[in-house]
Short mmCIF file of C-alpha atoms and ligand atoms in Angstrom, two decimals:
data_model
loop_
_atom_site.label_atom_id
_atom_site.label_comp_id
_atom_site.label_asym_id
_atom_site.label_seq_id
_atom_site.Cartn_x
_atom_site.Cartn_y
_atom_site.Cartn_z
CA MET A 1 -14.76 -8.32 1.91
CA ARG A 2 -18.37 -7.45 1.91
CA ARG A 3 -19.58 -5.06 -1.09
CA TYR A 4 -19.42 -1.87 -0.39
CA GLN A 5 -20.86 -0.07 -3.48
CA GLU A 6 -22.94 -1.17 -6.17
CA LYS A 7 -20.08 -1.22 -9.03
CA ALA A 8 -16.63 -0.93 -9.29
CA THR A 9 -14.69 0.54 -12.37
CA ILE A 10 -12.84 -1.69 -14.22
CA ILE A 11 -9.01 -0.70 -13.60
CA PRO A 12 -7.77 -0.91 -17.71
CA LYS A 13 -5.19 -3.12 -18.59
CA ARG A 14 -2.47 -1.27 -21.01
CA LEU A 15 1.34 -1.86 -22.08
CA GLU A 16 2.51 1.36 -20.40
CA THR A 17 1.62 3.91 -17.67
CA SER A 18 -0.25 6.49 -19.45
CA GLN A 19 0.87 10.10 -17.98
CA SER A 20 -2.61 10.83 -16.75
CA GLN A 21 -1.70 9.24 -12.89
CA GLN A 22 -4.17 6.92 -13.79
CA PRO A 23 -3.95 3.65 -12.38
CA VAL A 24 -3.32 0.72 -15.28
CA ILE A 25 -2.52 -3.05 -15.00
CA ILE A 26 0.60 -3.06 -17.25
CA THR A 27 0.97 -6.53 -18.98
CA GLY A 28 3.77 -8.06 -21.21
CA SER A 29 6.09 -5.97 -19.66
CA ASP A 30 8.39 -8.35 -17.86
CA LEU A 31 9.24 -5.77 -15.33
CA VAL A 32 10.25 -8.98 -13.40
CA GLY A 33 10.52 -11.30 -15.69
CA SER A 34 13.78 -12.89 -14.42
CA ALA A 35 11.62 -13.79 -11.30
CA TYR A 36 9.03 -15.09 -13.09
CA HIS A 37 10.52 -18.58 -11.22
CA TRP A 38 10.24 -17.18 -7.76
CA ASN A 39 8.16 -19.85 -5.33
CA LEU A 40 8.76 -20.80 -1.70
CA ASP A 41 11.24 -23.22 -2.30
CA TYR A 42 13.74 -21.50 -4.81
CA LEU A 43 13.36 -18.27 -2.75
CA CYS A 44 14.07 -20.55 0.48
CA ALA A 45 17.10 -22.21 -1.42
CA HIS A 46 18.62 -18.81 -2.65
CA LEU A 47 17.41 -16.17 -0.73
CA GLY A 48 20.26 -16.83 1.64
CA TYR A 49 20.28 -16.05 5.70
CA GLY A 50 19.56 -12.59 6.45
CA LEU A 51 16.29 -11.55 8.43
CA TYR A 52 13.18 -10.91 6.84
CA THR A 53 10.30 -9.23 8.42
CA VAL A 54 7.09 -11.01 9.33
CA TYR A 55 4.11 -9.48 10.60
CA SER A 56 1.67 -11.47 12.32
CA SER A 57 -2.08 -10.80 12.57
CA THR A 58 -5.11 -12.61 14.67
CA SER A 59 -7.27 -11.55 11.95
CA GLY A 60 -5.86 -11.37 9.19
CA LYS A 61 -5.93 -7.55 8.25
CA PHE A 62 -2.54 -5.89 8.14
CA LYS A 63 -2.99 -2.46 8.76
CA TYR A 64 0.27 -0.33 8.90
CA TYR A 65 0.71 1.82 12.06
CA ASP A 66 3.29 4.02 12.61
CA GLU A 67 6.21 2.77 15.30
CA LYS A 68 7.86 6.11 15.91
CA LYS A 69 4.11 7.47 16.43
CA VAL A 70 2.95 5.46 19.08
CA PRO A 71 3.47 7.78 21.63
CA ASN A 72 1.25 9.92 20.61
CA VAL A 73 -1.45 7.93 21.37
CA PRO A 74 -1.37 6.22 24.90
CA SER A 75 -4.03 3.83 24.14
CA PHE A 76 -3.07 2.77 20.92
CA LYS A 77 -3.36 -1.05 20.58
CA PRO A 78 -1.29 -2.37 17.58
CA PRO A 79 -3.28 -4.67 15.49
CA THR A 80 -0.34 -6.71 13.94
CA SER A 81 3.09 -7.97 15.97
CA HIS A 82 6.07 -8.20 14.02
CA THR A 83 9.48 -9.89 14.30
CA ASP A 84 12.85 -10.88 12.12
CA MET A 85 13.27 -14.48 11.29
CA THR A 86 14.96 -16.17 8.38
CA PHE A 87 12.70 -17.10 5.07
CA GLN A 88 13.53 -20.89 5.74
CA ASP A 89 11.47 -19.90 9.50
CA PHE A 90 8.76 -17.96 7.55
CA VAL A 91 8.37 -20.55 5.01
CA SER A 92 8.14 -23.48 7.60
CA ILE A 93 5.38 -21.80 10.03
CA LEU A 94 3.37 -20.82 6.41
CA ARG A 95 3.13 -24.52 5.61
CA GLN A 96 1.97 -25.09 9.10
CA LYS A 97 -1.05 -24.00 7.91
CA ASN A 98 -2.08 -22.72 11.82
CA ASP A 99 -5.76 -20.93 10.68
CA SER A 100 -5.38 -19.02 13.70
CA LYS A 101 -2.18 -16.65 12.98
CA TRP A 102 -2.49 -14.71 9.34
CA ILE A 103 1.47 -13.93 8.80
CA TYR A 104 2.86 -11.65 5.93
CA LEU A 105 6.16 -11.39 5.30
CA GLN A 106 7.37 -8.05 4.10
CA GLN A 107 10.84 -6.86 3.71
CA PRO A 108 12.72 -4.43 1.52
CA LEU A 109 15.16 -6.59 -1.02
CA ASN A 110 18.47 -5.94 0.13
CA ASP A 111 22.33 -6.97 -0.09
CA THR A 112 22.14 -10.07 1.85
CA VAL A 113 19.96 -12.04 -1.10
CA GLY A 114 22.09 -14.44 -2.54
CA PRO A 115 23.85 -14.49 -5.41
CA ARG A 116 21.32 -16.28 -7.54
CA ILE A 117 18.16 -13.61 -6.13
CA GLU A 118 20.91 -10.89 -7.22
CA MET A 119 21.10 -12.01 -10.32
CA ASP A 120 17.72 -12.29 -10.99
CA PHE A 121 17.16 -9.24 -9.70
CA LYS A 122 19.77 -7.29 -11.87
CA GLY A 123 17.71 -9.03 -14.36
CA PHE A 124 14.47 -7.40 -13.82
CA ASN A 125 13.55 -5.11 -16.82
CA TRP A 126 15.03 -1.76 -15.72
CA ASP A 127 14.53 -0.33 -18.65
CA PHE A 128 10.98 -0.47 -18.46
CA ALA A 129 10.91 0.47 -15.29
CA TYR A 130 13.35 3.99 -16.02
CA ARG A 131 10.67 4.25 -19.06
CA GLN A 132 8.01 4.50 -16.81
CA MET A 133 9.95 7.21 -14.86
CA LYS A 134 11.05 9.21 -17.27
CA LYS A 135 7.69 9.23 -19.16
CA ASN A 136 5.70 10.25 -15.80
CA ARG A 137 9.07 12.36 -14.17
CA TRP A 138 9.01 10.66 -11.23
CA GLY A 139 11.91 10.70 -8.69
CA PRO A 140 14.11 8.10 -8.06
CA LEU A 141 13.69 4.64 -7.37
CA THR A 142 13.69 4.49 -3.70
CA SER A 143 12.77 0.99 -2.89
CA ASN A 144 11.68 -2.61 -3.56
CA LEU A 145 9.48 -4.30 -0.93
CA LEU A 146 9.15 -7.98 -1.33
CA LEU A 147 5.68 -9.52 -0.22
CA VAL A 148 5.02 -12.85 0.64
CA GLY A 149 1.23 -13.31 2.24
CA MET A 150 -0.58 -16.30 3.14
CA GLU A 151 -3.72 -16.59 1.03
CA GLY A 152 -6.44 -14.28 2.25
CA VAL A 153 -4.75 -11.69 4.13
CA ILE A 154 -5.83 -7.92 3.38
CA THR A 155 -3.95 -4.99 3.42
CA PRO A 156 -7.15 -2.88 4.52
CA ALA A 157 -7.71 0.75 2.68
CA HIS A 158 -4.72 3.18 3.02
CA TYR A 159 -2.74 5.54 0.71
CA ASP A 160 1.14 5.91 -0.34
CA GLU A 161 3.16 8.94 -1.05
CA GLN A 162 5.36 7.44 -3.63
CA GLU A 163 4.63 6.13 -7.18
CA ASN A 164 4.08 2.50 -6.91
CA LEU A 165 4.78 -0.11 -9.65
CA PHE A 166 3.36 -3.29 -8.03
CA ALA A 167 4.61 -6.16 -9.92
CA GLN A 168 2.86 -9.88 -9.21
CA ILE A 169 5.34 -12.90 -9.24
CA GLN A 170 3.11 -15.45 -7.84
CA GLY A 171 -0.85 -16.00 -6.68
CA TYR A 172 -3.83 -13.68 -7.29
CA LYS A 173 -4.67 -9.98 -5.50
CA ARG A 174 -7.75 -8.37 -5.55
CA PHE A 175 -7.36 -4.43 -5.92
CA LEU A 176 -9.48 -1.34 -5.08
CA LEU A 177 -8.37 1.51 -6.14
CA PHE A 178 -9.81 4.73 -4.79
CA HIS A 179 -9.12 8.65 -6.54
CA PRO A 180 -7.50 10.88 -4.16
CA ASP A 181 -11.06 12.86 -4.25
CA GLN A 182 -12.29 10.13 -2.11
CA PHE A 183 -10.80 11.30 0.56
CA GLU A 184 -13.54 12.52 2.66
CA CYS A 185 -15.54 9.24 2.07
CA LEU A 186 -12.26 6.97 3.76
CA TYR A 187 -11.62 9.09 6.77
CA PRO A 188 -8.45 8.93 7.39
CA TYR A 189 -6.42 8.95 11.15
CA PRO A 190 -5.05 12.29 11.56
CA ILE A 191 -1.70 12.94 10.97
CA PHE A 192 -0.14 12.26 14.80
CA HIS A 193 -1.85 8.79 14.81
CA PRO A 194 0.31 5.93 14.29
CA HIS A 195 -2.33 5.06 11.38
CA ASP A 196 -1.69 7.89 9.50
CA ARG A 197 -2.84 7.51 5.54
CA GLN A 198 -4.75 4.72 6.71
CA SER A 199 -8.55 5.23 6.26
CA GLN A 200 -10.30 4.11 9.56
CA VAL A 201 -13.56 2.98 8.14
CA ASP A 202 -13.19 -1.12 8.24
CA PHE A 203 -14.98 -2.18 4.85
CA ASP A 204 -16.44 -5.38 6.27
CA GLU A 205 -18.42 -3.78 9.23
CA PRO A 206 -18.37 -0.08 7.89
CA ASP A 207 -19.76 2.32 10.28
CA LEU A 208 -21.76 4.06 8.84
CA LYS A 209 -23.35 6.61 11.55
CA LYS A 210 -19.78 7.42 12.38
CA PHE A 211 -18.66 7.69 8.51
CA PRO A 212 -21.53 8.24 6.93
CA LEU A 213 -19.97 9.43 3.60
CA PHE A 214 -18.71 5.96 3.28
CA SER A 215 -21.71 5.11 1.65
CA LYS A 216 -20.97 7.22 -1.56
CA LEU A 217 -17.46 5.76 -2.08
CA LYS A 218 -17.16 5.03 -5.76
CA GLY A 219 -13.71 3.22 -6.97
CA TYR A 220 -11.87 1.13 -9.24
CA GLU A 221 -11.28 -3.34 -9.10
CA GLY A 222 -8.81 -4.69 -10.31
CA ILE A 223 -7.71 -8.53 -9.95
CA VAL A 224 -3.39 -9.04 -10.80
CA GLY A 225 -2.16 -11.83 -11.48
CA PRO A 226 1.32 -13.51 -12.11
CA LYS A 227 3.76 -11.37 -14.56
CA ASP A 228 1.12 -8.33 -14.12
CA VAL A 229 1.81 -5.04 -12.55
CA LEU A 230 -0.35 -2.51 -11.39
CA TYR A 231 0.35 0.86 -11.33
CA ILE A 232 -0.58 2.80 -7.98
CA PRO A 233 -0.68 6.26 -8.61
CA MET A 234 0.61 8.44 -5.11
CA TYR A 235 -2.38 9.30 -3.01
CA TRP A 236 -4.24 6.83 -4.38
CA TRP A 237 -6.59 4.87 -2.11
CA HIS A 238 -5.90 1.16 -2.09
CA GLN A 239 -7.19 -2.25 -0.20
CA VAL A 240 -5.22 -5.30 -1.35
CA GLU A 241 -6.61 -9.00 -0.44
CA SER A 242 -4.47 -12.50 -1.43
CA LEU A 243 -7.26 -14.40 -3.08
CA GLN A 244 -8.20 -17.63 -1.20
CA GLY A 245 -7.86 -20.97 -3.67
CA HIS A 246 -4.56 -19.64 -5.34
CA GLY A 247 -1.79 -20.42 -2.66
CA GLU A 248 0.36 -17.55 -1.19
CA THR A 249 1.27 -14.45 -3.08
CA ILE A 250 4.37 -12.77 -4.17
CA SER A 251 4.82 -9.70 -5.47
CA CYS A 252 7.71 -7.16 -5.29
CA THR A 253 7.13 -3.30 -5.49
CA PHE A 254 8.71 -0.65 -6.85
CA TRP A 255 8.30 2.80 -5.15
CA PHE A 256 9.41 5.99 -6.99
CA LYS A 257 9.57 9.56 -5.03
CA ALA A 258 6.74 11.64 -6.71
CA ALA A 259 7.30 13.86 -9.51
CA PRO A 260 8.75 17.49 -8.87
CA THR A 261 5.90 20.27 -8.96
CA GLU A 262 7.38 22.11 -11.45
CA LYS A 263 4.61 25.27 -12.31
CA VAL A 264 1.46 24.63 -10.33
CA VAL A 265 -1.60 24.57 -12.35
CA TYR A 266 -5.05 25.90 -11.05
CA PRO A 267 -7.47 24.68 -9.92
CA LEU A 268 -5.35 21.85 -7.48
CA ASN A 269 -5.65 18.76 -8.33
CA ALA A 270 -7.18 16.57 -5.57
CA GLY A 271 -3.29 14.95 -4.62
CA GLN A 272 -2.55 18.29 -4.21
CA LYS A 273 -5.27 19.63 -1.64
CA VAL A 274 -4.27 16.55 0.09
CA ALA A 275 -0.65 17.11 0.55
CA ILE A 276 -1.79 20.74 1.43
CA MET A 277 -4.09 19.00 3.96
CA ARG A 278 -0.96 16.79 5.38
CA ASN A 279 1.55 20.49 5.81
CA ILE A 280 -1.73 22.23 7.49
CA GLU A 281 -2.82 19.49 9.83
CA LYS A 282 1.48 18.94 10.75
CA MET A 283 1.76 22.51 11.04
CA ILE A 284 -1.08 23.22 13.69
CA ALA A 285 -0.03 19.56 15.41
CA ASP A 286 3.53 20.82 15.70
CA THR A 287 2.44 24.38 17.20
CA LEU A 288 -0.72 23.27 18.98
CA LYS A 289 1.14 20.50 20.55
CA ASP A 290 -2.31 19.25 22.10
CA ASN A 291 -3.18 16.25 20.43
CA LYS A 292 -5.90 15.40 22.33
CA ASN A 293 -7.88 19.15 21.05
CA MET A 294 -6.59 18.95 17.27
CA PRO A 295 -9.72 17.96 15.97
CA HIS A 296 -11.76 20.25 18.32
CA PHE A 297 -9.57 23.06 17.59
CA MET A 298 -9.87 22.61 13.46
CA LYS A 299 -13.55 22.15 13.74
CA THR A 300 -13.53 25.52 15.25
CA MET A 301 -11.30 26.77 12.54
CA VAL A 302 -13.49 25.62 10.26
CA GLN A 303 -16.84 26.43 12.19
CA GLY A 304 -15.94 30.49 12.71
CA SER A 305 -16.61 29.82 16.14
CA ALA A 306 -16.17 27.82 19.36
CA ASP A 307 -18.84 25.08 19.34
C1 QVW B 1 3.52 -2.91 2.74
C2 QVW B 1 3.17 -3.15 1.02
C3 QVW B 1 1.48 -3.45 1.02
C4 QVW B 1 1.37 -3.57 -0.36
C5 QVW B 1 -0.53 -3.99 -0.61
C6 QVW B 1 0.10 -5.57 -0.49
O1 QVW B 1 0.32 -6.32 -1.40
O2 QVW B 1 -0.90 -6.10 0.61
C7 QVW B 1 0.91 -1.92 -0.47
O3 QVW B 1 0.37 -1.46 -0.30
C8 QVW B 1 1.51 -0.98 -1.68
O4 QVW B 1 2.62 -1.85 -2.09
O5 QVW B 1 1.48 -0.28 -1.68
ZN1 ZN B 2 0.14 0.94 -0.42
#
């Protein structure tokens, strides 16, 4: 991943989240202490024979796309394909080490898992998780996603609309994080696009003619290893790379709904402005019903006259 900026701020290490919606790498939480022994063989033996969603990419990049929005963009070409298979089949493909084929298992933990995994899951440090939830007034936990990636896989820059405690179990991941106020440097796709919430900029080959503000981007960097938990605040952009040379990565996310906005305080923060932009864009798309001309319509709106 080419250096896009001179100096990234290093994500601080703490024992807990702070209430300031800032990213921190939490050490010593043992949030997933009961899963520290998870490795491919153990998971093969105990995950059971449920089906797991496995994504494939020819580039090693796994840019998420919303299948429900594909009809909105007839020319859209999905950058990845996915199929459901048993964990055992996934591991046997992984071990074939076919370099042209990058694969990444991403599956919510559900009740198809075997009793040992269920016991490990129940043994997570839920007190710690719920303490962070209460302290930050987050909404309820919505899902735990199991991630098993080949070394070298990349999840390109995007933001999520939930709070995330990202627990690293095996291997190392390099995170680049960007405050929501970097929105204008990251050029998200339109909301109706399948790549909604994803940056249009390829960090390896940034097209600075098309995306000039990308050169002004300033962000944070952190490497998470086994037992680390990274707090990724909602609306913070992040790009994630499974570092080469440390074997496959195993991670588990804890996604929480956003904290309810009790009293709006002005000036609005950057995350609130992203939420407002999304609501306005959705309203225009629903009313205009002409995705192709939305950019022109919105440009006309802000320029005050048709160009
Ligand atoms: C599907 C989720 C992928 C993950 C990044 C990564 O570990 O590759 C992420 O973006 C997140 O946890 O929010
Ligand atoms: Zn994410």
